GROMACS .gro file of C-alpha atoms in nm:
model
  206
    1UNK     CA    1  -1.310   5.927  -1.678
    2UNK     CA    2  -1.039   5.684  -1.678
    3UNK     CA    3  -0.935   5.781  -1.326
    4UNK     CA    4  -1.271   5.735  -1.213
    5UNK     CA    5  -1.326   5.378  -1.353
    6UNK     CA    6  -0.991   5.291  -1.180
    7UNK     CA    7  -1.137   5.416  -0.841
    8UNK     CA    8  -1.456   5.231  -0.904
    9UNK     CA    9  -1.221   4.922  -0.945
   10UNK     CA   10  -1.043   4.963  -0.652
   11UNK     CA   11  -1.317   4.995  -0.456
   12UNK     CA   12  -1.477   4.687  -0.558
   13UNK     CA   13  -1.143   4.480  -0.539
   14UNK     CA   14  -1.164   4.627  -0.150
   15UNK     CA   15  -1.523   4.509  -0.115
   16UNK     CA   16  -1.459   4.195  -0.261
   17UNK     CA   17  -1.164   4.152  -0.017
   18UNK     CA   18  -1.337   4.250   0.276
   19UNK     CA   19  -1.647   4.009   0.155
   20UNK     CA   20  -1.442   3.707   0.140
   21UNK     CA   21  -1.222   3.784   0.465
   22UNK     CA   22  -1.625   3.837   0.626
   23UNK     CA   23  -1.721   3.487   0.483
   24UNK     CA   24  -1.405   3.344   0.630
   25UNK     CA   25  -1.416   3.449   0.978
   26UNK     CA   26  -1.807   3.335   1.010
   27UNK     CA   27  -1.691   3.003   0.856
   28UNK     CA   28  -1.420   2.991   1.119
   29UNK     CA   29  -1.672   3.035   1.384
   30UNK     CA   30  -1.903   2.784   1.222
   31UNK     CA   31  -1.651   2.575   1.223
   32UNK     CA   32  -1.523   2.616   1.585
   33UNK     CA   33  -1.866   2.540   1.737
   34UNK     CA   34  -1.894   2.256   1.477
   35UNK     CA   35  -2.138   2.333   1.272
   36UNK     CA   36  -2.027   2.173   0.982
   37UNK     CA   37  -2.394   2.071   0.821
   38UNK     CA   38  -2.487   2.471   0.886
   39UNK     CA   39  -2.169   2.539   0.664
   40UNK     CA   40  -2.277   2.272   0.397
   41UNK     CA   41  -2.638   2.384   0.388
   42UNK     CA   42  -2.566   2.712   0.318
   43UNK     CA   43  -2.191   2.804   0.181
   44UNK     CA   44  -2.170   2.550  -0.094
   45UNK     CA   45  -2.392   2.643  -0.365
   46UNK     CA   46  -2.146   2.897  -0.521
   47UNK     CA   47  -1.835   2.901  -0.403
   48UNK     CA   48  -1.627   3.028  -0.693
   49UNK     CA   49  -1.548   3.366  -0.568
   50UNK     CA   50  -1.441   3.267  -0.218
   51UNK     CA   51  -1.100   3.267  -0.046
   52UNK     CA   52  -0.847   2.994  -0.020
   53UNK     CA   53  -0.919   3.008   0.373
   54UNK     CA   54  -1.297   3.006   0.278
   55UNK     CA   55  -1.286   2.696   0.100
   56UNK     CA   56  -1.048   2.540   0.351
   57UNK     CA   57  -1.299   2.548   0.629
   58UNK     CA   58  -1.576   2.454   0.352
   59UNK     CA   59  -1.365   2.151   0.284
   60UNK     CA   60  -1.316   2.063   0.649
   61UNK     CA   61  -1.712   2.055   0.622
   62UNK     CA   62  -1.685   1.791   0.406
   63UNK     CA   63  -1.397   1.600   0.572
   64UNK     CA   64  -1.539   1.590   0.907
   65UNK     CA   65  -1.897   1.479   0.758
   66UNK     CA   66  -1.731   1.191   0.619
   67UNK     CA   67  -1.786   1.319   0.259
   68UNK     CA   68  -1.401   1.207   0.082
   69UNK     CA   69  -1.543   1.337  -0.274
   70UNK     CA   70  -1.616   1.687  -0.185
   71UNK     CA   71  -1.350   1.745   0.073
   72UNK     CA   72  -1.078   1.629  -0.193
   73UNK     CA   73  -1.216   1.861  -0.478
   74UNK     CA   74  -1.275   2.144  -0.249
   75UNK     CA   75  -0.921   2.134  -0.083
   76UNK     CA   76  -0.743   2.129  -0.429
   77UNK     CA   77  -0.900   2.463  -0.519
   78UNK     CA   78  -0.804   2.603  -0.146
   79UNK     CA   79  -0.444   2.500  -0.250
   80UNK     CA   80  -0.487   2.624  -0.614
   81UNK     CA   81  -0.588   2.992  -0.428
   82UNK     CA   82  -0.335   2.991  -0.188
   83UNK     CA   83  -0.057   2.677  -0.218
   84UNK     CA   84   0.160   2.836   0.136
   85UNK     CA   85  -0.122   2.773   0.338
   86UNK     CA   86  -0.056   2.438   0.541
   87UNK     CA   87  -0.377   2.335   0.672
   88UNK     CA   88  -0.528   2.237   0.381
   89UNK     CA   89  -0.262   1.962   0.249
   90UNK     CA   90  -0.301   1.821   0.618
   91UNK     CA   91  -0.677   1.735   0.568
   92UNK     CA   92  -0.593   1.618   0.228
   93UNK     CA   93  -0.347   1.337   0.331
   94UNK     CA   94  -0.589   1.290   0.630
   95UNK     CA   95  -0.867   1.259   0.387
   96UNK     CA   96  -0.622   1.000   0.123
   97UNK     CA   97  -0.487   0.817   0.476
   98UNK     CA   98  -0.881   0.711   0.544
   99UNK     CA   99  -0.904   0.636   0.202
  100UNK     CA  100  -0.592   0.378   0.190
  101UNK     CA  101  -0.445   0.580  -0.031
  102UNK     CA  102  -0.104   0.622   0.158
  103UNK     CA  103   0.156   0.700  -0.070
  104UNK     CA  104  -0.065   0.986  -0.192
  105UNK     CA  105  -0.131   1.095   0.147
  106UNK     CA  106   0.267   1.095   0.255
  107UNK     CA  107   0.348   1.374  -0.042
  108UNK     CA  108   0.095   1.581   0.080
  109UNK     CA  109   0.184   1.538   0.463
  110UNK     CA  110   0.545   1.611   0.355
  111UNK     CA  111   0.385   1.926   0.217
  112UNK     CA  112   0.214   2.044   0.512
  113UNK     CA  113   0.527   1.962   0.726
  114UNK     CA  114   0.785   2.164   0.497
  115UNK     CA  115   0.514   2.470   0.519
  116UNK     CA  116   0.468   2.449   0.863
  117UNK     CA  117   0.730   2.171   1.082
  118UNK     CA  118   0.613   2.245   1.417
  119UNK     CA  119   0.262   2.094   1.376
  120UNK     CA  120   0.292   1.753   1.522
  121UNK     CA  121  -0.062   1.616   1.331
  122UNK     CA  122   0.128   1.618   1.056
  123UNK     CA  123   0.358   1.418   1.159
  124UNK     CA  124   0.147   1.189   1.325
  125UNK     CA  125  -0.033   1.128   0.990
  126UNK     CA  126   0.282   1.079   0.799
  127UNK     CA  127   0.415   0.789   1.059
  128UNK     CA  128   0.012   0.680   1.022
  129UNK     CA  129   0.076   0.627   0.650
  130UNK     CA  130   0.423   0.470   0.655
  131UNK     CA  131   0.244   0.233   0.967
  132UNK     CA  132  -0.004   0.109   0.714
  133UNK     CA  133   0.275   0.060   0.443
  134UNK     CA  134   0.427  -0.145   0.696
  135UNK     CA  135   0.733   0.086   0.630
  136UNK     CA  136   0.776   0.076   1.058
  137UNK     CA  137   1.146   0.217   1.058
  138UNK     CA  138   0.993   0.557   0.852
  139UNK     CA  139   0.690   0.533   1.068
  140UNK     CA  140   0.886   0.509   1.407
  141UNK     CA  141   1.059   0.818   1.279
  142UNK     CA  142   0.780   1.019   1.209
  143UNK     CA  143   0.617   0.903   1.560
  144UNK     CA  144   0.868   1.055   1.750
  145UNK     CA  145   0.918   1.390   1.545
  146UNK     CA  146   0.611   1.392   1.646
  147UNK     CA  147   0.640   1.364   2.005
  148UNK     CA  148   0.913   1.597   1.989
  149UNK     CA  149   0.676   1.920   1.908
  150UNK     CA  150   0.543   2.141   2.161
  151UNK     CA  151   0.192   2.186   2.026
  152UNK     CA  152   0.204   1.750   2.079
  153UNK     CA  153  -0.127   1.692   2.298
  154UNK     CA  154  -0.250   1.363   2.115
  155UNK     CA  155  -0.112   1.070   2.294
  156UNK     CA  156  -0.105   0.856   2.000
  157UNK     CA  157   0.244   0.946   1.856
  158UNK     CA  158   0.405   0.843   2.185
  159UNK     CA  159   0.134   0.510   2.191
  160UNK     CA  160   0.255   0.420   1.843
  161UNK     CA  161   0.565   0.389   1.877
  162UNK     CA  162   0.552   0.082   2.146
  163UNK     CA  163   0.290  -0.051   1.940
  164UNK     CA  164   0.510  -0.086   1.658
  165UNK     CA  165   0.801  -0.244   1.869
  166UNK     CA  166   0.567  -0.501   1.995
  167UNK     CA  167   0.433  -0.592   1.617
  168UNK     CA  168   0.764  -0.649   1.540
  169UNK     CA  169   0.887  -0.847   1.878
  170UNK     CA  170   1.107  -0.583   2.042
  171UNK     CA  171   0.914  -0.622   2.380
  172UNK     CA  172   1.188  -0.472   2.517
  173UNK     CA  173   1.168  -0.170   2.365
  174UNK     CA  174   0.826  -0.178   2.390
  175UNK     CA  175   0.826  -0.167   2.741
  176UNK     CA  176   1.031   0.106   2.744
  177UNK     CA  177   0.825   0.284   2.464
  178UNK     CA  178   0.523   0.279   2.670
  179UNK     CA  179   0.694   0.334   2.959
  180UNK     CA  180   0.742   0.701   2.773
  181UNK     CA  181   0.385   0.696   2.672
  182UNK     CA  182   0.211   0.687   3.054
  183UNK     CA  183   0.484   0.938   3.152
  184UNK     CA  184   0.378   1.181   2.830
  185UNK     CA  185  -0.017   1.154   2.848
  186UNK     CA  186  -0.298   1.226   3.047
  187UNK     CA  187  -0.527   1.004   3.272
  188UNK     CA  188  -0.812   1.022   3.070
  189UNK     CA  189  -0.636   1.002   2.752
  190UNK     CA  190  -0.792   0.716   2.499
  191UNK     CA  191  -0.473   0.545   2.470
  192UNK     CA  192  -0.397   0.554   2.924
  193UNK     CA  193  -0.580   0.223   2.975
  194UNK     CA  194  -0.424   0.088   2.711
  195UNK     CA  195  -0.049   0.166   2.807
  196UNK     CA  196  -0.146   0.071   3.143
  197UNK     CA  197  -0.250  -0.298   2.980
  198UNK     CA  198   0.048  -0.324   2.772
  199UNK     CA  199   0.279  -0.244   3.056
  200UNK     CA  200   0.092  -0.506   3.269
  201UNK     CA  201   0.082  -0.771   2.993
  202UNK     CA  202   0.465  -0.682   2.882
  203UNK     CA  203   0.589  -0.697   3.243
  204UNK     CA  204   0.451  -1.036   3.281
  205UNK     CA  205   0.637  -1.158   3.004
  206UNK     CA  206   0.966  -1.052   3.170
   0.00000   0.00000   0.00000
């Protein structure tokens, strides 16, 4: 009898498993077409049982609806599940970065970089917060470690980095910082017209 119950256990602890890992590979693909208000309407009423990676991409949901609230509380329990897992402290200082809350947001990034230090986004974010601190040496720092990665295909790390030179008056460097930027980015990259214009406009001053 015994024996059996422990089978019956085991066999539900493998259901259970394969449930969750089921629920998080159809919220992956939810998420990859970006159908994040498919994902909200119908994953979120209990939510209790699922995986850490489940709740990540339920808490992505909420971060890339704009809903702060939500995305915080459901990205704590993601960590609580599974606190090696990287992503989630990323979209958690993304989430505290948009909500000014930048000190918060740099302990978290710090978190996602020690977990995983060859994701350049989260260095990006950290140099973000430090930007808005006005803490520009740190920011400058995390800029370029950015830049430095090889999964780097956002051309703001490198665009940063002249920006901050030119808040500060080093047009110089500046020039030479966007200089790096058109050389490191693609033509129709957001930031290209604007490198383009600050080249001009910095030239001119020389």
């Amino acid at each position: 009898m015994k024996k059996l119950i422990s089978l019956i256990i085991i066999s539900f602890c493998s259901f259970s498993l394969s449930a969750q890992t089921d629920i998080s590979e159809e919220l992956k693909l939810l998420s990859e077409s970006d159908q994040y208000s498919r994902i909200l309407e119908n994953y979120t009423k209990d939510y209790t049982d699922y995986s850490a990676k489940s709740l990540y991409y339920i808490g992505l949901a909420y971060y890339m609806t704009g809903d702060d609230t939500n995305c915080l509380k459901i990205m704590d329990l993601s960590i609580k599940k599974d606190p090696n897992d990287p992503a989630p402290y990323h979209i958690k200082a993304s989430t505290l970065n948009y909500m000014q809350k930048y000190e918060e947001a740099i302990v978290h990034f710090k978190k996602a970089i020690e977990l995983n230090p060859d994701k350049s986004q989260s260095y990006t974010g950290t140099g973000d917060s430090y930007y808005n601190l006005k803490k520009y040496d740190l920011a400058i720092e995390y800029y370029k470690k950015a830049t430095e990665q090889n999964d780097v295909t956002d051309g703001r790390p490198f665009y940063m980095v002249g920006q901050i030179y030119y808040d500060i008056g080093d047009y110089d460097s500046a020039l030479q910082a966007f200089y790096t930027t058109k050389s490191n980015i693609s033509y129709d990259s957001y930031y290209y017209i604007n490198t383009l214009f600050n080249i001009g406009l910095l030239e001119s001053l020389k």
